[in-house]
Short mmCIF file of C-alpha atoms in Angstrom, two decimals:
data_model
loop_
_atom_site.label_atom_id
_atom_site.label_comp_id
_atom_site.label_asym_id
_atom_site.label_seq_id
_atom_site.Cartn_x
_atom_site.Cartn_y
_atom_site.Cartn_z
CA UNK A 244 16.13 29.35 12.58
CA UNK A 245 13.66 26.70 13.64
CA UNK A 246 11.03 24.53 11.96
CA UNK A 247 8.50 22.15 13.48
CA UNK A 248 7.88 19.03 11.39
CA UNK A 249 4.75 17.05 12.27
CA UNK A 250 5.03 13.37 11.41
CA UNK A 251 8.08 11.12 11.04
CA UNK A 252 7.00 9.08 8.03
CA UNK A 253 9.07 9.05 4.86
CA UNK A 254 8.21 12.66 4.00
CA UNK A 255 8.66 14.04 7.51
CA UNK A 256 11.93 12.20 8.13
CA UNK A 257 13.35 13.32 4.78
CA UNK A 258 12.20 16.90 5.35
CA UNK A 259 13.66 17.07 8.87
CA UNK A 260 16.97 15.66 7.63
CA UNK A 261 17.31 18.13 4.75
CA UNK A 262 16.50 21.07 7.03
CA UNK A 263 18.99 19.94 9.68
CA UNK A 264 21.73 19.29 7.13
CA UNK A 265 21.39 22.94 6.06
CA UNK A 266 21.78 24.30 9.55
CA UNK A 267 18.14 24.63 10.57
CA UNK A 268 17.05 23.41 14.01
CA UNK A 269 14.12 20.99 13.80
CA UNK A 270 11.55 19.76 16.28
CA UNK A 271 10.17 16.52 14.84
CA UNK A 272 6.85 15.55 16.40
CA UNK A 273 5.76 11.92 16.09
CA UNK A 274 2.76 10.41 17.88
CA UNK A 275 4.21 6.88 17.92
CA UNK A 276 4.71 4.97 20.16
CA UNK A 277 2.20 6.86 22.32
CA UNK A 278 -0.46 6.41 19.65
CA UNK A 279 -0.51 4.24 16.53
CA UNK A 280 -2.77 3.93 13.52
CA UNK A 281 -4.30 0.59 12.42
CA UNK A 282 -1.65 0.29 9.67
CA UNK A 283 1.41 0.70 11.89
CA UNK A 284 3.23 -2.13 13.65
CA UNK A 285 6.41 -0.59 15.12
CA UNK A 286 7.62 2.61 16.76
CA UNK A 287 10.14 3.24 13.97
CA UNK A 288 10.07 6.27 11.71
CA UNK A 289 9.42 5.89 7.95
CA UNK A 290 7.48 2.66 8.48
CA UNK A 291 6.39 1.00 5.25
CA UNK A 292 2.81 -0.21 5.72
CA UNK A 293 1.50 -1.34 2.34
CA UNK A 294 4.53 -3.02 0.76
CA UNK A 295 8.29 -3.28 1.08
CA UNK A 296 8.74 -2.31 -2.57
CA UNK A 297 9.81 1.14 -3.71
CA UNK A 298 8.97 -0.03 -7.23
CA UNK A 299 11.16 -0.02 -10.33
CA UNK A 300 14.80 0.96 -10.15
CA UNK A 301 15.11 1.24 -13.94
CA UNK A 302 15.63 4.62 -15.60
CA UNK A 303 13.11 3.66 -18.29
CA UNK A 304 10.51 3.99 -15.53
CA UNK A 305 9.56 7.37 -14.05
CA UNK A 306 9.85 6.21 -10.44
CA UNK A 307 13.32 4.88 -11.23
CA UNK A 308 14.22 8.36 -12.46
CA UNK A 309 12.79 9.97 -9.33
CA UNK A 310 14.88 7.66 -7.13
CA UNK A 311 18.04 8.47 -9.06
CA UNK A 312 17.41 12.21 -8.76
CA UNK A 313 17.01 11.82 -5.00
CA UNK A 314 20.15 9.68 -4.76
CA UNK A 315 22.25 12.29 -6.51
CA UNK A 316 20.91 15.06 -4.30
CA UNK A 317 21.59 13.38 -0.96
CA UNK A 318 18.24 11.88 0.03
CA UNK A 319 18.23 10.19 3.44
CA UNK A 320 15.43 7.83 2.40
CA UNK A 321 17.30 6.59 -0.68
CA UNK A 322 20.53 6.22 1.28
CA UNK A 323 18.77 3.98 3.81
CA UNK A 324 16.82 2.10 1.14
CA UNK A 325 19.95 1.26 -0.83
CA UNK A 326 21.67 0.09 2.36
CA UNK A 327 18.83 -2.29 3.30
CA UNK A 328 17.68 -3.50 -0.10
CA UNK A 329 16.62 -7.08 -0.76
CA UNK A 330 16.64 -8.78 -4.14
CA UNK A 331 13.53 -8.02 -6.21
CA UNK A 332 14.54 -8.21 -9.85
CA UNK A 333 14.45 -4.77 -11.43
CA UNK A 334 12.71 -3.22 -8.41
CA UNK A 335 14.10 -1.59 -5.27
CA UNK A 336 12.66 -3.50 -2.32
CA UNK A 337 13.91 -3.22 1.24
CA UNK A 338 13.96 -5.10 4.52
CA UNK A 339 11.06 -3.14 6.02
CA UNK A 340 12.21 -3.18 9.63
CA UNK A 341 15.88 -2.73 8.77
CA UNK A 342 15.06 0.26 6.60
CA UNK A 343 12.81 1.95 9.16
CA UNK A 344 15.30 1.26 11.96
CA UNK A 345 18.14 2.88 10.00
CA UNK A 346 16.08 5.99 9.18
CA UNK A 347 15.08 6.26 12.85
CA UNK A 348 18.64 5.94 14.12
CA UNK A 349 19.99 8.54 11.71
CA UNK A 350 17.25 11.06 12.40
CA UNK A 351 17.39 10.64 16.18
CA UNK A 352 21.18 11.01 16.22
CA UNK A 353 21.30 14.25 14.20
CA UNK A 354 22.43 17.07 16.52
CA UNK A 355 19.98 19.59 15.04
CA UNK A 356 16.88 17.37 15.29
CA UNK A 357 14.91 17.10 18.52
CA UNK A 358 12.30 14.33 18.53
CA UNK A 359 9.14 14.91 20.56
CA UNK A 360 6.92 11.86 21.02
CA UNK A 361 3.41 13.24 21.23
CA UNK A 362 0.25 13.65 19.20
CA UNK A 363 -0.06 17.14 17.73
CA UNK A 364 -3.60 18.51 17.81
CA UNK A 365 -2.85 22.21 17.18
CA UNK A 366 -0.50 23.82 14.68
CA UNK A 367 2.29 25.58 16.58
CA UNK A 368 3.48 29.11 15.84
CA UNK A 369 6.38 29.71 13.49
CA UNK A 370 7.49 27.63 10.52
CA UNK A 371 5.58 24.33 10.33
CA UNK A 372 5.67 21.37 7.96
CA UNK A 373 2.65 19.07 8.22
CA UNK A 374 3.76 15.61 7.13
CA UNK A 375 1.29 13.65 9.23
CA UNK A 376 0.43 11.38 6.34
CA UNK A 377 -2.70 9.79 4.95
CA UNK A 378 -3.50 8.45 8.42
CA UNK A 379 -3.56 11.86 10.09
CA UNK A 380 -5.16 11.62 13.55
CA UNK A 381 -8.76 12.74 13.85
CA UNK A 382 -7.90 15.68 16.12
CA UNK A 383 -5.28 17.14 13.77
CA UNK A 384 -7.43 16.45 10.70
CA UNK A 385 -10.28 18.37 12.31
CA UNK A 386 -7.95 21.28 13.06
CA UNK A 387 -6.73 21.31 9.46
CA UNK A 388 -10.31 21.35 8.18
CA UNK A 389 -11.01 24.38 10.35
CA UNK A 390 -7.92 26.11 8.98
CA UNK A 391 -8.33 25.21 5.32
CA UNK A 392 -12.09 25.10 4.86
CA UNK A 393 -14.67 22.41 4.28
CA UNK A 394 -13.67 21.85 0.63
CA UNK A 395 -9.97 21.55 1.42
CA UNK A 396 -9.66 17.80 1.56
CA UNK A 397 -10.98 14.55 0.24
CA UNK A 398 -10.92 11.07 1.67
CA UNK A 399 -10.20 7.75 0.08
CA UNK A 400 -9.31 4.31 1.35
CA UNK A 401 -6.07 2.41 1.07
CA UNK A 402 -5.37 -1.29 1.54
CA UNK A 403 -2.35 -3.35 2.61
CA UNK A 404 -1.53 -6.85 1.33
CA UNK A 405 -1.22 -9.99 3.51
CA UNK A 406 2.13 -11.49 4.50
CA UNK A 407 2.88 -15.23 4.55
CA UNK A 408 5.84 -17.20 5.88
CA UNK A 409 8.17 -18.46 3.17
CA UNK A 410 8.38 -21.97 4.64
CA UNK A 411 4.61 -22.39 4.41
CA UNK A 412 4.55 -21.92 0.62
CA UNK A 413 4.28 -25.28 -1.16
CA UNK A 414 7.01 -25.08 -3.82
CA UNK A 415 5.64 -28.22 -5.47
CA UNK A 416 3.07 -25.81 -6.92
CA UNK A 417 5.36 -22.80 -7.44
CA UNK A 418 8.72 -21.73 -8.81
CA UNK A 419 11.19 -18.88 -8.38
CA UNK A 420 11.58 -16.46 -11.28
CA UNK A 421 11.10 -12.96 -12.64
CA UNK A 422 8.96 -11.86 -15.57
CA UNK A 423 10.73 -12.54 -18.87
CA UNK A 424 13.68 -13.75 -16.72
CA UNK A 425 14.60 -10.09 -16.19
CA UNK A 426 17.04 -9.58 -13.33
CA UNK A 427 17.37 -12.30 -10.72
CA UNK A 428 14.78 -14.93 -9.83
CA UNK A 429 13.36 -13.13 -6.81
CA UNK A 430 9.61 -13.82 -7.03
CA UNK A 431 7.74 -16.94 -5.97
CA UNK A 432 5.31 -17.59 -8.81
CA UNK A 433 2.13 -19.45 -7.83
CA UNK A 434 0.26 -20.63 -10.94
CA UNK A 435 -3.40 -21.52 -11.38
CA UNK A 436 -5.09 -23.29 -14.26
CA UNK A 437 -8.42 -22.05 -15.59
CA UNK A 438 -10.54 -24.26 -13.35
CA UNK A 439 -8.61 -23.21 -10.25
CA UNK A 440 -8.81 -19.55 -11.23
CA UNK A 441 -12.55 -19.71 -11.91
CA UNK A 442 -13.19 -21.14 -8.44
CA UNK A 443 -10.86 -18.59 -6.84
CA UNK A 444 -12.49 -15.68 -8.68
CA UNK A 445 -15.97 -16.81 -7.70
CA UNK A 446 -14.95 -17.09 -4.02
CA UNK A 447 -13.15 -13.76 -4.07
CA UNK A 448 -16.04 -11.81 -5.56
CA UNK A 449 -18.52 -13.19 -3.03
CA UNK A 450 -16.31 -13.17 0.10
CA UNK A 451 -17.41 -11.14 3.11
CA UNK A 452 -15.69 -7.80 3.57
CA UNK A 453 -14.75 -6.16 6.85
CA UNK A 454 -16.96 -3.16 7.63
CA UNK A 455 -15.33 0.11 6.59
CA UNK A 456 -17.49 3.14 7.29
CA UNK A 457 -18.22 5.15 4.17
CA UNK A 458 -16.41 2.82 1.77
CA UNK A 459 -17.60 2.73 -1.83
CA UNK A 460 -15.91 1.07 -4.79
CA UNK A 461 -15.99 4.32 -6.72
CA UNK A 462 -13.80 6.04 -4.11
CA UNK A 463 -10.98 3.52 -4.23
CA UNK A 464 -7.79 5.02 -5.65
CA UNK A 465 -6.83 3.03 -8.71
CA UNK A 466 -3.18 2.66 -7.66
CA UNK A 467 -3.94 0.64 -4.53
CA UNK A 468 -7.25 -1.06 -5.25
CA UNK A 469 -8.39 -3.97 -3.07
CA UNK A 470 -8.09 -7.20 -5.02
CA UNK A 471 -11.73 -8.12 -4.40
CA UNK A 472 -12.89 -4.77 -5.81
CA UNK A 473 -10.77 -5.37 -8.89
CA UNK A 474 -12.17 -8.89 -9.28
CA UNK A 475 -15.76 -7.62 -9.19
CA UNK A 476 -15.05 -5.50 -12.27
CA UNK A 477 -14.96 -8.60 -14.44
CA UNK A 478 -13.84 -12.21 -14.65
CA UNK A 479 -10.66 -11.39 -16.57
CA UNK A 480 -9.68 -8.15 -14.82
CA UNK A 481 -7.19 -9.85 -12.49
CA UNK A 482 -5.64 -11.65 -15.47
CA UNK A 483 -4.52 -8.29 -16.81
CA UNK A 484 -3.51 -7.04 -13.36
CA UNK A 485 -1.85 -8.76 -10.39
CA UNK A 486 -2.48 -12.29 -11.74
CA UNK A 487 -1.02 -11.60 -15.17
CA UNK A 488 0.91 -14.63 -16.45
CA UNK A 489 2.58 -12.98 -19.44
CA UNK A 490 6.35 -13.48 -19.43
CA UNK A 491 6.29 -16.15 -16.68
CA UNK A 492 7.32 -19.51 -18.14
CA UNK A 493 6.34 -22.38 -15.86
CA UNK A 494 9.46 -24.63 -15.87
CA UNK A 495 7.24 -27.70 -15.61
CA UNK A 496 5.39 -26.92 -18.85
CA UNK A 497 7.53 -24.32 -20.61
CA UNK A 498 4.39 -22.25 -21.09
CA UNK A 499 2.64 -19.35 -19.42
CA UNK A 500 0.00 -20.54 -16.94
CA UNK A 501 -3.58 -19.28 -17.05
CA UNK A 502 -2.97 -17.07 -14.00
CA UNK A 503 -0.05 -16.44 -11.63
CA UNK A 504 0.02 -14.97 -8.13
CA UNK A 505 3.45 -13.53 -7.33
CA UNK A 506 5.02 -13.38 -3.87
CA UNK A 507 7.79 -10.89 -3.12
CA UNK A 508 10.30 -10.94 -0.26
CA UNK A 509 9.34 -8.65 2.60
CA UNK A 510 12.53 -8.95 4.64
CA UNK A 511 16.24 -9.43 4.02
CA UNK A 512 16.24 -12.97 5.39
CA UNK A 513 13.65 -14.09 2.84
CA UNK A 514 11.47 -15.64 5.55
CA UNK A 515 8.44 -13.41 4.88
CA UNK A 516 6.68 -12.80 1.56
CA UNK A 517 3.84 -10.51 0.58
CA UNK A 518 1.15 -11.26 -1.99
CA UNK A 519 1.86 -8.77 -4.76
CA UNK A 520 -1.19 -6.70 -5.64
CA UNK A 521 -3.37 -8.36 -2.98
CA UNK A 522 -4.35 -5.30 -0.97
CA UNK A 523 -7.64 -6.24 0.61
CA UNK A 524 -10.25 -5.46 3.22
CA UNK A 525 -11.85 -8.90 3.43
CA UNK A 526 -12.54 -10.26 6.90
CA UNK A 527 -9.53 -12.16 8.23
CA UNK A 528 -11.19 -15.63 8.14
CA UNK A 529 -12.28 -14.91 4.56
CA UNK A 530 -8.74 -13.98 3.57
CA UNK A 531 -7.47 -17.32 4.87
CA UNK A 532 -10.28 -19.24 3.16
CA UNK A 533 -10.04 -17.56 -0.24
CA UNK A 534 -6.30 -17.03 -0.54
CA UNK A 535 -5.65 -20.62 0.55
CA UNK A 536 -7.43 -21.67 -2.66
CA UNK A 537 -4.24 -20.67 -4.49
CA UNK A 538 -2.58 -24.11 -4.85
CA UNK A 539 0.85 -23.05 -3.56
CA UNK A 540 -0.79 -21.38 -0.54
CA UNK A 541 -3.11 -24.22 0.49
CA UNK A 542 -1.36 -24.43 3.89
CA UNK A 543 0.00 -20.88 4.02
CA UNK A 544 0.83 -19.35 7.39
CA UNK A 545 -0.51 -15.80 7.35
CA UNK A 546 1.81 -13.59 9.40
CA UNK A 547 -0.31 -10.52 8.77
CA UNK A 548 -3.69 -10.21 7.13
CA UNK A 549 -4.53 -7.38 4.76
CA UNK A 550 -6.05 -4.28 6.36
CA UNK A 551 -8.06 -1.33 5.10
CA UNK A 552 -7.54 2.18 6.40
CA UNK A 553 -8.55 5.73 5.62
CA UNK A 554 -6.30 8.01 3.61
CA UNK A 555 -6.70 11.76 3.46
CA UNK A 556 -5.38 14.15 0.85
CA UNK A 557 -5.78 17.87 0.25
CA UNK A 558 -7.30 19.74 -2.64
CA UNK A 559 -3.72 20.80 -3.30
CA UNK A 560 -4.11 22.77 -6.56
CA UNK A 561 -6.35 25.21 -4.71
CA UNK A 562 -4.26 25.35 -1.55
CA UNK A 563 -0.56 24.82 -2.27
CA UNK A 564 2.19 26.38 -4.40
CA UNK A 565 4.97 24.50 -6.20
CA UNK A 566 6.99 24.36 -2.96
CA UNK A 567 4.07 22.65 -1.15
CA UNK A 568 3.52 25.83 0.88
CA UNK A 569 0.05 26.95 1.91
CA UNK A 570 -0.70 29.93 -0.31
CA UNK A 571 -2.89 31.61 2.30
CA UNK A 572 -0.29 31.18 5.07
CA UNK A 573 3.21 30.46 3.66
CA UNK A 574 4.74 29.65 7.05
CA UNK A 575 2.84 26.34 6.81
CA UNK A 576 3.95 23.69 4.32
CA UNK A 577 2.68 20.18 3.67
CA UNK A 578 4.59 17.08 2.59
CA UNK A 579 3.85 13.45 1.79
CA UNK A 580 0.78 11.63 0.56
CA UNK A 581 -1.65 14.15 2.04
CA UNK A 582 -0.51 16.56 -0.71
CA UNK A 583 -1.69 14.15 -3.41
CA UNK A 584 1.65 12.60 -4.34
CA UNK A 585 0.98 8.86 -4.30
CA UNK A 586 3.67 6.39 -3.31
CA UNK A 587 6.57 6.02 -0.92
CA UNK A 588 9.21 7.52 -3.20
CA UNK A 589 6.94 10.39 -4.21
CA UNK A 590 6.27 11.15 -0.54
CA UNK A 591 9.99 11.24 0.19
CA UNK A 592 10.52 13.52 -2.82
CA UNK A 593 7.95 16.01 -1.55
CA UNK A 594 9.59 16.03 1.88
CA UNK A 595 12.96 16.54 0.23
CA UNK A 596 11.76 19.54 -1.77
CA UNK A 597 9.99 21.11 1.22
CA UNK A 598 13.10 20.69 3.36
CA UNK A 599 15.43 22.18 0.76
CA UNK A 600 13.22 25.13 -0.16
CA UNK A 601 12.21 25.96 3.42
CA UNK A 602 15.84 26.00 4.48
CA UNK A 603 16.78 28.25 1.54
CA UNK A 604 14.00 30.69 2.36
CA UNK A 605 15.04 30.88 6.01
CA UNK A 606 18.64 31.43 4.93
CA UNK A 607 17.57 34.28 2.65
CA UNK A 608 18.37 32.42 -0.57
CA UNK A 609 16.33 32.22 -3.75
CA UNK A 610 14.34 29.00 -4.40
CA UNK A 611 15.87 26.36 -6.63
CA UNK A 612 12.71 26.00 -8.75
CA UNK A 613 13.20 22.44 -9.93
CA UNK A 614 11.93 22.56 -13.53
CA UNK A 615 9.19 20.35 -14.90
CA UNK A 616 11.82 18.41 -16.85
CA UNK A 617 12.86 16.84 -13.54
CA UNK A 618 10.70 14.30 -11.73
CA UNK A 619 11.01 16.24 -8.45
CA UNK A 620 9.85 19.43 -10.14
CA UNK A 621 7.10 17.75 -12.15
CA UNK A 622 5.47 16.43 -8.96
CA UNK A 623 5.49 19.83 -7.28
CA UNK A 624 4.04 21.48 -10.36
CA UNK A 625 1.36 18.79 -10.68
CA UNK A 626 0.00 19.18 -7.15
CA UNK A 627 -0.08 22.97 -7.55
CA UNK A 628 -1.61 23.01 -11.05
CA UNK A 629 -4.77 25.09 -10.71
CA UNK A 630 -6.03 24.00 -14.13
CA UNK A 631 -6.80 20.51 -12.74
CA UNK A 632 -10.55 20.39 -12.19
CA UNK A 633 -10.85 17.00 -10.47
CA UNK A 634 -7.72 16.43 -8.41
CA UNK A 635 -6.68 12.85 -7.66
CA UNK A 636 -3.47 11.42 -6.14
CA UNK A 637 -0.73 10.86 -8.71
CA UNK A 638 2.29 8.59 -8.93
CA UNK A 639 5.23 10.05 -10.80
CA UNK A 640 4.94 9.28 -14.51
CA UNK A 641 6.44 10.55 -17.75
CA UNK A 642 3.05 12.02 -18.70
CA UNK A 643 3.58 14.98 -16.34
CA UNK A 644 7.13 15.58 -17.65
CA UNK A 645 7.44 17.63 -20.89
CA UNK A 646 8.02 15.52 -24.02
CA UNK A 647 11.24 15.50 -25.99
CA UNK A 648 11.65 17.97 -28.83
CA UNK A 649 12.42 15.11 -31.23
CA UNK A 650 10.87 11.75 -32.03
CA UNK A 651 12.37 8.59 -30.54
CA UNK A 652 11.38 5.11 -31.68
CA UNK A 653 10.25 2.79 -28.92
CA UNK A 654 8.78 3.64 -25.51
CA UNK A 655 11.76 2.38 -23.53
CA UNK A 656 14.20 4.36 -25.66
CA UNK A 657 12.05 7.49 -25.33
CA UNK A 658 11.79 7.11 -21.57
CA UNK A 659 15.54 6.53 -21.30
CA UNK A 660 16.16 9.81 -23.15
CA UNK A 661 13.67 11.64 -20.93
CA UNK A 662 15.57 10.34 -17.90
CA UNK A 663 18.93 11.33 -19.38
CA UNK A 664 17.61 14.85 -19.97
CA UNK A 665 16.27 15.07 -16.42
CA UNK A 666 19.48 13.84 -14.84
CA UNK A 667 21.51 16.31 -16.90
CA UNK A 668 19.41 19.09 -15.35
CA UNK A 669 19.92 17.61 -11.89
CA UNK A 670 23.68 17.67 -12.40
CA UNK A 671 23.52 21.43 -13.10
CA UNK A 672 21.57 21.93 -9.86
CA UNK A 673 23.69 19.75 -7.55
CA UNK A 674 26.11 22.46 -6.44
CA UNK A 675 23.20 24.74 -5.62
CA UNK A 676 21.06 22.11 -3.91
CA UNK A 677 23.50 20.02 -1.90
CA UNK A 678 24.16 21.32 1.64
#
């Protein structure tokens, strides 16, 4: 039994691991370090490009549920994330390089996984999992278009936030804290009064953007929108988004400021911070000019500027089944963001499911069929739902999980019960799923 996995991102690494743990030999093809995309910095597998945050770790949040399902079922990505986490309040954030290094070391050392460092331009014979990600190389993307047809895929653009050194943040204009004092005080909060915000907003909306061929505001995926695009939608839009001040009491005034920019740790040492929600494709000099208008960042040292890059995803409801297999050629499966699951954890979950189900099929076993009541199952059923007329990438959310049969007062209480129901189902599947 042998499977070729193309791409060693979160989905490909998870998929390869699950296959190998079940006795399947894997050839894992990764084009780094021979060739990198504009968003990649290292030669490690499972590199986090946009943020070091895997988002909420609370069971009242759907992504928190998805992480807990993966933990209980032996996910490599969650094992490494938990081992390299950094403090981030109620979120799971990791030391980016430590996390990627651990995933790389574990995958490379598995006796059933053979890593081949090369760019794949043709799909090999036999069982194949394409997990080449939203930054699939032009040659492979062209080959996939030939295989799947002209209407098989869509393109959108994704943006990464800038990084600043912690020591360059002027704490005379900032304070450490979390929203509503929830969890530990892990965020650097950089306030602005109305006059400062007005000047910042005006500069942001008129700043010069880097040229991105084919970019239009209407094509930007809502979950990772460049901050300047968001600002152009209205003066107050940022105040209800990444600059929301609600729940952040300035210790100097005891009140919520007019606007707050939050910085989150990007490494375990706390020496690097990213600007939360500040994905951007402004020119680098413009990023320095505009973002330095934030009082606490007036002398900020930018360790990495924000970048814009192309993302590609498939018209999955037409092409894929609930196991992420190509309906027209089931020996080929897809995993990761190119399937239309949006987010790091969601990508890992798709790779997990593909690895588990492909191994079971090769071993002559029946599929597990994760039900829609589970977050893992709900994602697979969403991307294969042929009733969706306009398919867009989707983060995991409780809206794609069936509602409870009874009424529960309060959103948090309802979500907690949905999670409890899902995890009860997972417990019944563990013996069947675990290798």
